[in-house]
XYZ file of C-alpha atoms in Angstrom:
709
model
C 1.141 -50.706 -20.167
C 2.296 -53.568 -22.428
C -0.772 -55.662 -21.641
C -3.095 -52.733 -22.394
C -1.417 -52.163 -25.762
C -1.955 -55.822 -26.743
C -5.611 -55.565 -25.853
C -5.905 -52.400 -27.892
C -4.254 -53.959 -30.937
C -6.593 -56.914 -30.818
C -9.632 -54.668 -30.807
C -9.871 -52.465 -33.910
C -11.211 -48.962 -33.348
C -14.413 -48.329 -35.193
C -15.393 -45.401 -37.306
C -17.078 -42.570 -35.448
C -14.700 -42.409 -32.495
C -14.614 -38.743 -31.478
C -11.386 -36.739 -31.126
C -11.433 -36.554 -27.350
C -11.700 -40.342 -27.119
C -8.795 -40.628 -29.528
C -6.572 -38.381 -27.425
C -7.591 -40.125 -24.218
C -6.672 -43.499 -25.720
C -3.486 -42.257 -27.280
C -2.267 -40.452 -24.160
C -3.063 -43.541 -22.109
C -1.139 -45.829 -24.447
C 1.827 -43.713 -25.515
C 4.163 -41.109 -24.191
C 6.279 -38.401 -25.755
C 9.170 -40.782 -26.281
C 7.056 -43.412 -28.098
C 6.228 -41.554 -31.297
C 7.202 -44.613 -33.298
C 4.033 -46.235 -31.972
C 1.857 -43.476 -33.451
C 1.657 -44.914 -36.922
C 0.673 -48.330 -35.626
C -1.894 -46.756 -33.364
C -3.523 -44.771 -36.187
C -3.894 -47.933 -38.206
C -6.350 -49.238 -35.606
C -8.939 -46.754 -36.916
C -10.905 -47.753 -39.989
C -11.820 -44.168 -40.882
C -9.214 -41.830 -42.430
C -7.194 -40.041 -39.747
C -4.865 -37.062 -40.053
C -2.897 -36.115 -36.915
C -0.581 -33.191 -36.149
C 1.563 -33.187 -32.998
C 4.534 -30.930 -32.260
C 4.813 -29.945 -35.945
C 4.958 -33.655 -36.920
C 2.230 -34.910 -39.292
C 0.904 -38.491 -39.229
C -1.875 -40.282 -41.140
C -3.179 -43.817 -41.482
C -3.506 -45.905 -44.660
C -7.213 -45.090 -44.921
C -6.238 -41.447 -45.345
C -3.795 -42.221 -48.154
C -6.392 -44.414 -49.889
C -9.019 -41.689 -49.550
C -6.959 -39.246 -51.615
C -4.805 -41.727 -53.586
C -1.544 -40.165 -52.415
C 1.562 -42.049 -51.328
C 3.479 -39.565 -49.167
C 2.144 -36.892 -46.874
C 4.007 -33.560 -46.940
C 4.022 -31.655 -43.602
C 1.463 -29.192 -44.855
C -2.233 -29.252 -43.964
C -3.080 -27.679 -47.339
C -2.393 -31.024 -48.948
C -5.857 -32.266 -48.010
C -7.687 -28.941 -47.658
C -7.231 -28.461 -51.384
C -9.623 -31.412 -51.872
C -12.484 -29.439 -50.250
C -14.942 -27.940 -52.708
C -13.783 -24.373 -53.542
C -17.122 -22.844 -52.436
C -16.767 -24.359 -48.963
C -13.019 -24.232 -48.456
C -12.718 -20.588 -47.281
C -15.459 -20.904 -44.635
C -13.890 -24.103 -43.358
C -10.431 -22.543 -43.103
C -11.835 -19.567 -41.169
C -13.546 -21.875 -38.681
C -10.309 -23.895 -38.431
C -8.250 -20.845 -37.452
C -10.770 -19.676 -34.852
C -11.029 -23.085 -33.223
C -7.243 -23.539 -33.263
C -6.752 -20.346 -31.250
C -9.381 -21.345 -28.689
C -8.402 -25.025 -28.602
C -12.026 -25.929 -29.395
C -13.310 -28.918 -31.325
C -15.815 -28.687 -34.148
C -17.534 -30.653 -36.894
C -18.092 -29.384 -40.398
C -19.804 -30.957 -43.404
C -18.157 -30.349 -46.763
C -17.968 -31.779 -50.224
C -14.646 -33.580 -50.462
C -13.021 -34.820 -53.675
C -11.961 -38.421 -53.106
C -9.882 -40.909 -55.095
C -12.695 -41.480 -57.627
C -12.433 -37.753 -58.505
C -16.005 -37.246 -57.300
C -17.125 -34.995 -54.455
C -18.535 -36.940 -51.528
C -20.542 -35.399 -48.702
C -18.082 -35.746 -45.808
C -18.178 -34.740 -42.139
C -14.821 -33.433 -40.872
C -14.458 -33.914 -37.102
C -11.661 -31.623 -35.949
C -10.246 -31.754 -32.425
C -7.716 -29.310 -30.947
C -6.283 -30.100 -27.537
C -3.067 -30.418 -25.517
C -1.290 -33.574 -24.481
C 0.006 -34.475 -21.017
C 3.146 -32.394 -21.692
C 1.020 -29.326 -22.521
C 1.952 -29.545 -26.199
C -0.702 -28.599 -28.791
C -2.040 -31.320 -31.044
C -4.773 -31.688 -33.626
C -6.661 -34.586 -35.210
C -9.056 -34.699 -38.173
C -11.389 -37.607 -38.884
C -13.019 -37.918 -42.278
C -16.517 -39.465 -42.104
C -18.047 -40.300 -45.457
C -21.789 -39.549 -45.122
C -22.809 -41.445 -48.203
C -24.430 -44.840 -47.376
C -22.059 -47.779 -47.019
C -22.624 -51.372 -46.153
C -22.017 -52.328 -42.546
C -21.994 -48.759 -41.164
C -24.337 -49.679 -38.298
C -22.128 -52.558 -37.343
C -19.074 -50.313 -37.499
C -20.703 -47.688 -35.290
C -21.717 -50.310 -32.784
C -18.205 -51.682 -32.691
C -16.866 -48.153 -32.286
C -19.119 -47.484 -29.282
C -18.068 -50.742 -27.671
C -14.406 -49.902 -28.232
C -14.913 -46.442 -26.721
C -16.660 -47.856 -23.693
C -13.916 -50.414 -23.242
C -11.263 -47.713 -23.144
C -13.315 -45.467 -20.814
C -13.758 -48.336 -18.375
C -9.992 -48.840 -18.347
C -9.508 -45.324 -16.928
C -9.226 -44.821 -13.149
C -10.802 -41.379 -13.559
C -14.584 -41.072 -13.275
C -15.711 -40.149 -16.812
C -19.268 -39.093 -17.546
C -20.889 -37.899 -20.753
C -23.649 -35.385 -19.965
C -26.370 -33.751 -21.966
C -26.602 -29.930 -21.873
C -29.405 -30.371 -19.321
C -27.082 -32.248 -17.020
C -28.461 -35.731 -17.608
C -26.002 -38.635 -17.736
C -25.703 -40.132 -21.215
C -22.892 -42.505 -20.364
C -20.585 -43.189 -17.432
C -17.554 -45.440 -17.160
C -17.065 -48.131 -14.537
C -14.992 -45.922 -12.204
C -17.753 -43.300 -12.253
C -20.403 -45.850 -11.328
C -18.332 -47.100 -8.389
C -17.620 -43.570 -7.149
C -21.293 -42.564 -7.209
C -22.589 -45.867 -5.888
C -24.374 -46.884 -9.120
C -24.390 -50.603 -10.074
C -21.897 -51.183 -12.873
C -24.389 -53.296 -14.788
C -26.963 -50.490 -14.788
C -26.898 -49.184 -18.359
C -30.194 -47.271 -18.147
C -28.694 -43.816 -17.761
C -30.600 -40.555 -17.983
C -30.582 -39.547 -14.309
C -29.748 -35.982 -13.215
C -25.995 -35.768 -12.586
C -26.320 -33.024 -9.931
C -28.603 -35.210 -7.811
C -25.862 -37.841 -7.584
C -23.284 -35.524 -5.987
C -23.450 -34.290 -2.338
C -25.912 -31.476 -1.712
C -23.133 -29.184 -0.490
C -21.424 -29.464 -3.902
C -24.473 -28.914 -6.121
C -24.239 -25.127 -6.279
C -20.646 -25.303 -7.555
C -21.619 -28.125 -9.913
C -24.509 -26.091 -11.369
C -22.202 -23.135 -12.024
C -19.701 -25.404 -13.801
C -22.493 -27.019 -15.847
C -23.829 -23.611 -16.925
C -20.364 -22.540 -18.065
C -19.912 -25.756 -20.056
C -23.269 -25.234 -21.771
C -21.993 -21.795 -22.812
C -18.969 -23.450 -24.432
C -16.444 -22.844 -21.644
C -14.312 -25.457 -19.955
C -15.077 -25.256 -16.228
C -13.678 -26.766 -13.067
C -14.664 -27.210 -9.434
C -13.503 -29.202 -6.429
C -15.780 -31.281 -4.263
C -16.030 -34.179 -1.890
C -18.217 -37.225 -1.459
C -18.758 -39.975 1.063
C -20.433 -43.290 0.453
C -21.891 -45.293 3.308
C -19.189 -46.817 5.536
C -16.495 -45.184 3.393
C -14.066 -42.343 4.255
C -14.529 -38.942 2.649
C -13.161 -38.709 -0.883
C -12.054 -35.473 -2.577
C -12.484 -34.854 -6.307
C -11.261 -32.474 -8.983
C -14.010 -32.134 -11.611
C -13.387 -30.806 -15.139
C -16.312 -30.205 -17.507
C -15.354 -29.885 -21.188
C -17.994 -28.886 -23.781
C -18.249 -30.915 -27.024
C -19.411 -28.553 -29.755
C -21.305 -29.227 -32.972
C -20.484 -27.650 -36.329
C -22.363 -24.488 -35.311
C -20.313 -24.065 -32.142
C -23.136 -25.123 -29.835
C -22.620 -27.517 -26.937
C -24.138 -30.872 -27.847
C -22.566 -32.909 -25.039
C -20.388 -32.310 -21.988
C -17.482 -34.500 -20.977
C -17.096 -34.561 -17.179
C -13.839 -36.042 -15.871
C -13.554 -36.410 -12.084
C -10.162 -37.271 -10.647
C -9.685 -38.632 -7.130
C -7.349 -36.212 -5.290
C -7.970 -37.583 -1.792
C -4.329 -38.424 -1.151
C -3.216 -35.044 -2.454
C -5.785 -33.211 -0.322
C -4.816 -35.103 2.842
C -1.173 -34.290 2.167
C -2.104 -30.627 1.726
C -4.051 -30.641 5.017
C -1.103 -32.168 6.839
C 1.339 -29.742 5.252
C -0.902 -26.789 6.107
C -1.037 -27.937 9.721
C 2.755 -28.130 9.823
C 3.148 -24.716 8.191
C 0.630 -22.996 10.489
C 1.796 -24.464 13.795
C 4.372 -22.849 16.046
C 7.130 -25.401 16.609
C 7.901 -24.341 20.168
C 4.428 -24.054 21.713
C 2.144 -26.018 19.380
C -0.101 -22.940 19.062
C -1.078 -21.251 15.814
C 1.713 -19.134 14.373
C 1.347 -15.539 13.176
C 0.404 -16.484 9.594
C -2.318 -18.891 10.692
C -3.644 -16.474 13.306
C -3.982 -13.777 10.656
C -6.111 -16.089 8.511
C -8.276 -17.252 11.429
C -8.635 -13.676 12.674
C -9.939 -12.460 9.296
C -12.417 -15.351 8.989
C -13.752 -14.856 12.517
C -14.124 -11.116 12.067
C -16.110 -11.640 8.863
C -18.476 -14.055 10.617
C -18.772 -11.639 13.535
C -19.684 -8.815 11.162
C -22.245 -10.973 9.322
C -23.917 -11.973 12.603
C -23.584 -8.476 14.124
C -21.801 -9.813 17.192
C -18.814 -8.678 19.247
C -15.242 -9.953 19.122
C -12.413 -9.501 21.604
C -8.643 -9.467 21.161
C -5.862 -9.787 23.746
C -2.200 -9.069 23.015
C 0.210 -10.493 25.596
C 3.816 -9.540 26.235
C 6.009 -11.205 28.865
C 7.715 -8.693 31.155
C 11.527 -8.844 31.210
C 11.660 -12.001 29.123
C 15.052 -10.893 27.801
C 16.350 -11.040 31.364
C 15.507 -14.774 31.455
C 17.481 -15.392 28.259
C 20.399 -13.293 29.496
C 20.666 -14.905 32.945
C 19.449 -18.497 32.462
C 20.046 -18.941 28.741
C 17.836 -19.238 25.663
C 16.986 -22.856 26.460
C 15.361 -21.654 29.680
C 13.474 -19.009 27.701
C 12.237 -21.647 25.247
C 11.155 -23.853 28.151
C 9.191 -20.945 29.600
C 7.408 -20.286 26.293
C 6.652 -23.988 25.782
C 5.190 -24.352 29.282
C 3.093 -21.210 28.928
C 1.817 -22.394 25.525
C 0.659 -25.677 27.097
C -1.129 -23.800 29.881
C -2.888 -21.577 27.354
C -4.063 -24.641 25.400
C -5.661 -26.135 28.512
C -7.155 -23.185 30.400
C -9.585 -21.645 27.901
C -13.054 -22.859 26.844
C -13.618 -24.154 23.264
C -13.849 -21.528 20.553
C -11.138 -19.254 21.935
C -8.141 -19.015 19.597
C -4.624 -18.737 21.047
C -1.532 -17.952 18.979
C 2.135 -17.230 19.480
C 2.940 -14.290 17.247
C 6.686 -14.576 17.793
C 9.275 -14.037 20.515
C 7.439 -13.563 23.806
C 4.261 -12.216 22.155
C 0.954 -14.090 22.277
C -2.528 -13.272 20.995
C -5.922 -14.512 22.154
C -9.056 -14.149 20.037
C -12.526 -14.340 21.632
C -15.294 -14.756 19.006
C -18.946 -14.216 19.999
C -17.905 -11.946 22.857
C -20.800 -11.267 25.235
C -19.405 -8.236 27.069
C -16.290 -6.411 28.183
C -16.542 -8.238 31.498
C -16.128 -11.563 29.673
C -13.052 -10.197 27.908
C -11.510 -9.072 31.195
C -12.315 -12.437 32.772
C -10.465 -14.286 29.996
C -7.584 -11.810 30.297
C -7.469 -12.556 34.038
C -7.334 -16.307 33.315
C -4.412 -15.707 30.957
C -2.686 -13.508 33.540
C -3.053 -16.204 36.200
C -1.000 -18.662 34.119
C 2.155 -16.923 35.367
C 1.106 -17.054 39.034
C 2.549 -20.551 39.338
C 6.302 -20.323 38.688
C 7.851 -22.491 36.002
C 10.696 -24.738 37.113
C 13.771 -25.094 34.929
C 17.019 -26.787 35.938
C 15.936 -26.681 39.602
C 15.360 -22.924 39.373
C 12.012 -21.146 39.391
C 11.349 -18.657 36.612
C 9.286 -15.738 37.867
C 8.296 -13.068 35.372
C 5.236 -10.928 34.771
C 2.781 -10.421 31.975
C 1.249 -7.332 30.343
C -2.014 -7.616 28.376
C -3.556 -5.064 25.999
C -7.216 -5.476 24.985
C -9.473 -4.245 22.177
C -12.964 -5.157 20.961
C -14.976 -5.111 17.753
C -16.961 -3.050 16.887
C -16.312 -0.512 19.663
C -12.603 0.082 19.031
C -12.014 -0.795 15.362
C -13.624 -2.348 12.295
C -10.727 -4.301 10.762
C -8.182 -6.867 11.919
C -5.240 -4.510 11.399
C -6.846 -1.721 13.409
C -7.957 -4.094 16.191
C -4.363 -5.302 16.476
C -3.197 -1.700 16.488
C -5.622 -0.757 19.281
C -4.631 -3.743 21.435
C -0.962 -2.927 20.827
C -1.528 0.703 21.830
C -3.180 -0.450 25.074
C -0.285 -2.852 25.703
C 2.353 -0.171 25.148
C 0.449 2.292 27.310
C 0.491 -0.281 30.100
C 4.209 -1.021 29.668
C 5.103 2.676 29.617
C 3.280 3.240 32.903
C 4.840 0.377 34.834
C 4.190 -3.031 33.197
C 2.129 -5.894 34.542
C -1.662 -6.277 34.443
C -4.464 -5.747 31.934
C -5.439 -2.574 30.091
C -8.364 -1.865 27.765
C -7.891 0.411 24.783
C -9.326 3.918 24.944
C -9.293 6.722 22.328
C -7.122 8.897 24.585
C -4.318 6.362 24.119
C -4.499 6.919 20.384
C -4.030 10.657 20.880
C -1.033 9.937 23.085
C 0.389 7.648 20.419
C -0.139 10.261 17.716
C 1.662 12.814 19.849
C 4.504 10.360 20.457
C 4.742 9.637 16.735
C 4.934 13.358 15.958
C 7.722 13.785 18.495
C 9.703 10.826 17.152
C 9.323 12.114 13.589
C 10.454 15.566 14.658
C 13.451 14.108 16.505
C 14.558 12.173 13.418
C 14.194 15.325 11.343
C 16.337 17.557 13.568
C 18.983 14.828 13.820
C 19.122 14.451 10.066
C 19.227 18.236 9.557
C 21.888 18.739 12.234
C 19.752 21.258 14.148
C 20.872 20.203 17.651
C 23.072 22.591 19.633
C 24.223 22.548 23.275
C 23.405 25.492 25.561
C 25.184 25.989 28.859
C 23.475 26.948 32.123
C 25.986 28.215 34.694
C 26.249 26.734 38.172
C 27.090 29.358 40.797
C 28.385 29.502 44.322
C 25.547 30.921 46.430
C 27.843 32.831 48.743
C 29.277 35.120 46.048
C 27.423 34.137 42.786
C 30.696 33.026 41.174
C 30.310 30.637 38.249
C 31.880 27.267 39.112
C 30.614 25.089 36.262
C 28.042 24.497 33.530
C 25.216 22.104 32.815
C 24.972 21.319 29.078
C 21.345 21.492 27.922
C 19.863 20.294 24.645
C 18.422 22.943 22.335
C 17.532 22.896 18.650
C 16.680 25.384 15.947
C 13.398 25.162 14.054
C 13.012 26.032 10.376
C 12.604 29.711 11.335
C 15.890 29.555 13.256
C 14.054 29.947 16.555
C 15.504 28.103 19.534
C 13.321 25.258 20.834
C 13.268 23.143 24.007
C 13.723 19.335 24.268
C 10.192 18.906 25.665
C 8.899 18.885 22.079
C 10.845 15.679 21.394
C 10.462 14.107 24.836
C 9.372 10.729 23.365
C 12.745 10.397 21.632
C 14.412 9.939 25.008
C 12.376 6.756 25.542
C 13.704 5.265 22.294
C 17.173 3.718 22.481
C 18.262 4.501 18.927
C 17.104 8.113 18.949
C 18.244 8.827 22.505
C 21.685 7.356 21.798
C 22.039 9.323 18.568
C 21.059 12.590 20.278
C 23.461 11.829 23.125
C 26.293 11.183 20.668
C 25.653 14.490 18.863
C 25.503 16.417 22.131
C 28.718 14.897 23.480
C 30.631 15.549 20.253
C 29.482 19.175 20.083
C 30.231 19.755 23.786
C 33.718 18.310 23.401
C 34.275 20.457 20.287
C 33.224 23.555 22.265
C 35.670 22.636 25.033
C 38.438 22.294 22.439
C 37.621 25.754 21.080
C 37.659 27.261 24.577
C 41.066 25.771 25.196
C 42.271 27.041 21.803
C 41.195 30.567 22.858
C 43.323 30.250 25.982
C 40.316 29.950 28.305
C 40.187 27.702 31.329
C 37.204 25.350 30.799
C 34.899 24.869 33.769
C 33.437 21.469 34.712
C 30.473 20.561 32.506
C 27.720 18.133 33.426
C 26.130 16.072 30.641
C 22.676 14.508 30.951
C 21.944 10.853 30.080
C 18.521 9.235 29.632
C 17.940 5.821 31.305
C 17.320 4.103 27.959
C 20.848 4.942 26.755
C 22.338 2.326 29.104
C 20.347 -0.662 27.800
C 23.074 -1.867 25.394
C 25.529 -1.891 28.314
C 28.183 0.063 26.413
C 27.423 3.676 27.387
C 30.564 4.180 29.498
C 32.903 2.685 26.896
C 31.567 4.935 24.146
C 31.763 8.078 26.268
C 35.351 7.364 27.358
C 36.319 6.684 23.734
C 34.935 10.071 22.623
C 36.781 11.846 25.422
C 39.995 10.229 24.223
C 39.324 11.142 20.591
C 38.838 14.840 21.487
C 41.620 14.873 24.117
C 39.259 16.013 26.866
C 40.250 15.415 30.490
C 37.621 13.291 32.309
C 38.107 15.474 35.427
C 36.106 18.339 33.884
C 33.174 16.109 32.891
C 30.259 15.232 35.146
C 27.583 12.720 34.134
C 24.089 13.624 35.282
C 21.502 10.853 35.587
C 17.996 10.866 37.016
C 17.058 9.020 40.159
C 14.691 6.993 37.973
C 17.671 5.398 36.179
C 18.611 3.478 39.327
C 15.229 1.798 39.736
C 14.090 1.052 36.172
C 14.740 -1.869 33.867
C 18.461 -2.103 33.147
C 19.501 -0.444 36.428
C 22.344 -2.963 36.708
C 23.721 -1.642 33.389
C 23.521 1.921 34.736
C 25.375 1.050 37.939
C 28.119 -0.803 36.029
C 28.583 2.205 33.727
C 28.723 4.630 36.676
C 31.448 2.616 38.388
C 33.524 2.490 35.196
C 33.149 6.237 34.562
C 33.901 7.055 38.194
C 37.024 4.900 38.018
C 38.234 6.972 35.039
C 37.772 10.310 36.804
C 34.268 11.373 35.732
C 32.043 12.736 38.476
C 28.477 11.443 38.880
C 25.511 13.653 39.712
C 22.021 12.425 40.676
C 19.289 14.681 39.275
C 15.658 15.142 40.439
C 16.498 13.638 43.812
C 13.518 13.111 46.110
C 10.994 12.564 43.287
C 11.660 8.850 42.693
C 12.161 5.683 44.712
C 15.753 6.002 45.919
C 16.620 6.687 49.485
C 19.585 8.442 51.097
C 20.606 5.217 52.809
C 20.975 3.488 49.422
C 23.141 6.230 47.955
C 26.228 4.746 49.592
C 25.848 1.796 47.207
C 26.125 4.078 44.167
C 29.222 6.031 42.983
C 27.420 9.362 43.295
C 29.357 12.611 43.964
C 26.566 15.170 43.853
C 22.845 15.319 44.618
C 20.628 17.836 42.815
C 17.590 18.961 44.800
C 14.602 19.113 42.437
C 13.139 22.530 41.592
C 9.745 21.374 42.848
C 10.959 21.553 46.473
C 12.552 24.976 45.907
C 9.325 26.404 44.467
C 7.297 25.248 47.523
C 9.787 26.077 50.279
C 7.957 29.213 51.376
C 4.429 27.829 51.095
C 4.898 24.216 52.213
C 6.828 23.510 55.403
C 7.346 19.862 54.423
C 9.181 20.934 51.252
C 11.538 23.105 53.297
C 12.096 20.229 55.732
C 13.013 17.935 52.858
C 15.543 20.448 51.520
C 17.155 20.720 54.959
C 17.209 16.926 55.425
C 18.762 16.258 52.022
C 21.403 18.915 52.615
C 22.347 17.678 56.048
C 22.351 13.933 55.285
C 24.055 14.430 51.920
C 26.844 16.327 53.597
C 27.187 13.563 56.187
C 27.971 11.036 53.429
C 30.437 13.415 51.706
C 28.219 14.336 48.752
C 27.919 17.778 47.223
C 24.474 19.361 47.089
C 23.278 21.443 44.153
C 19.925 23.204 44.103
C 18.204 23.884 40.802
C 15.331 26.164 39.857
C 16.365 29.254 41.852
C 14.392 32.221 40.555
C 14.462 34.991 43.220
C 16.621 36.304 46.054
C 14.362 35.065 48.853
C 15.044 31.484 47.749
C 18.801 32.187 47.756
C 18.682 33.432 51.354
C 16.659 30.408 52.510
C 19.008 27.953 50.774
C 22.037 29.608 52.325
C 20.379 29.187 55.703
C 19.928 25.477 54.906
C 23.686 25.269 54.286
C 23.320 24.817 50.523
C 26.376 26.061 48.637
C 25.865 25.573 44.877
C 22.831 26.393 42.781
C 21.515 27.264 39.343
C 18.453 28.980 37.980
C 17.091 31.940 36.082
C 17.848 34.209 39.061
C 21.511 33.879 38.124
C 21.682 32.927 34.443
C 19.536 31.506 31.720
C 21.105 28.818 29.453
C 23.774 30.431 27.284
C 24.852 29.786 23.703
C 28.488 29.000 22.993
C 29.322 32.631 22.229
C 27.645 33.898 25.410
C 29.461 31.233 27.418
C 32.766 32.486 25.932
C 31.906 36.024 27.027
C 31.188 34.746 30.551
C 34.482 32.866 30.712
C 36.319 35.999 29.549
C 34.715 38.217 32.188
């Protein structure tokens, strides 16, 4: 910086230097904390200079001599008053307009000078901002009346300007409105591959930049011709040189009529910045664990590929992948094992697919695969099969093999959806449909799944509504002794009132029992209301009968079901001996069965009886029942309905009754609707039953009447 300032001081600036050159030189030679250098810098210009920066006014000696004044008050009117009165108002109007737009202009006026005569003078006014984004203004006063040596001064001025432009590392070009190069500094020549000693300019600027950048360059040039500052980014590559990236700014230079007479094009090399941005983008868009694209990057790539697919009228396929029972790996082997599994699977995905297929980890154990230019559904299923095969070979961790499954949901454009969000939704619906029906494998989306989802959504919404409105009530279906029809207990059943106060069945909110939060909340409400009813019965002096309470399999997944139930019993002072927990056979074979079994043992230990509902419809066997703390088996109504038309159904009822009795388990038959069924069940040595033949589910008040009878 010091050496450049010495060179500048030894080379006086000639008259005719334009305002933009002045600001370029000044900003290159000074900074905001070097204002004391301003006065010395202005003295380098032979023509009168007036400069305003950050409300501070400066002027050189030529200015003071022009008007024969010694001190300069901080008021621009001090020199505007020297403009001929007939021209002053128009000039001030143009000044205000240009100041607001930060535009430069030239204006010819008659200016009263020190000899008290009006001289024809061109005022070159430049408004701009410095490197700190602070507004600044400069006015040059060019006396148009002939003077000796003006040609020499102009020549010296041009040489001085060129010297300063060549000192800049930016590529600076002066263009005509037609886009022809009037002048270019040394850095510009080197960047475009033009010999630095070639001073015969006039070539078309657009033809010197890469063909791929010419459209953007033409748009920027057109805007500059219209008086607008424009900007565009581009790249270039000379022979045997790496690609360079440029930020190009085109600034119009206006004449006194506001028309563009020249265009200043400044191109700055941003190669290092662009490479840093590329590297940072790669880091931001890469999943740390697997090296695959992350969710954010996949979303961007997905949108770009779908647009190209739509433009070319092609097909596109999407796979959503979920690892089956991945949580079990984390719970049993630890999260490090789970991370190892994901990392290994990510590496396999990167190696097994042909080029063009995009693989991403969306988060957790979820992956997505995008297949652009899809030929057919068969190709999609083939790629899905390749993905599925990646879990066929177990993954070894800490001398243990990790064996889990994979579920894949598929959708295609344009058959299933027209947007990225809807394609993801369709693939997710297919994935959930697969998981709900047993997990593992590949499933294509179909419109019927959407109807199922809509129905599920309606049920979940309804369940949330009746919970919030406190519409749930327990009803009690009596259990009777078949020999004499005496009531020996109740089964608590969920009912709810609609907005018309009509009683409704739980089948309308069946989906809620597959959702942990909703199922647990409904269970909590039911238990509290049942225990409150028992308290009221006791307060009336009635002897409460044993009550069985139903539990959905999903309620056990947090592994705290038993603890919560026992705590509520204690809060309401209810004896565990009159409570029976009723679970479905399905609970013992589904995900989380180990949580169910642990809860059953804890409840059994505290005096609660366990009943197994819908027996014979699932996967359990009588020989396995000895492993479970089950006290009672309920024979499903389906067998009772078919006893007199299907001999195998009757045989099953007899077998369950006989074998259940041999392992000291009570047998209860549900769904009894007529006397013929009662007689047959008695003959099969069944003792307890329930059904509409005896009683329909009763409200609290009706149950009180029954207990009083």
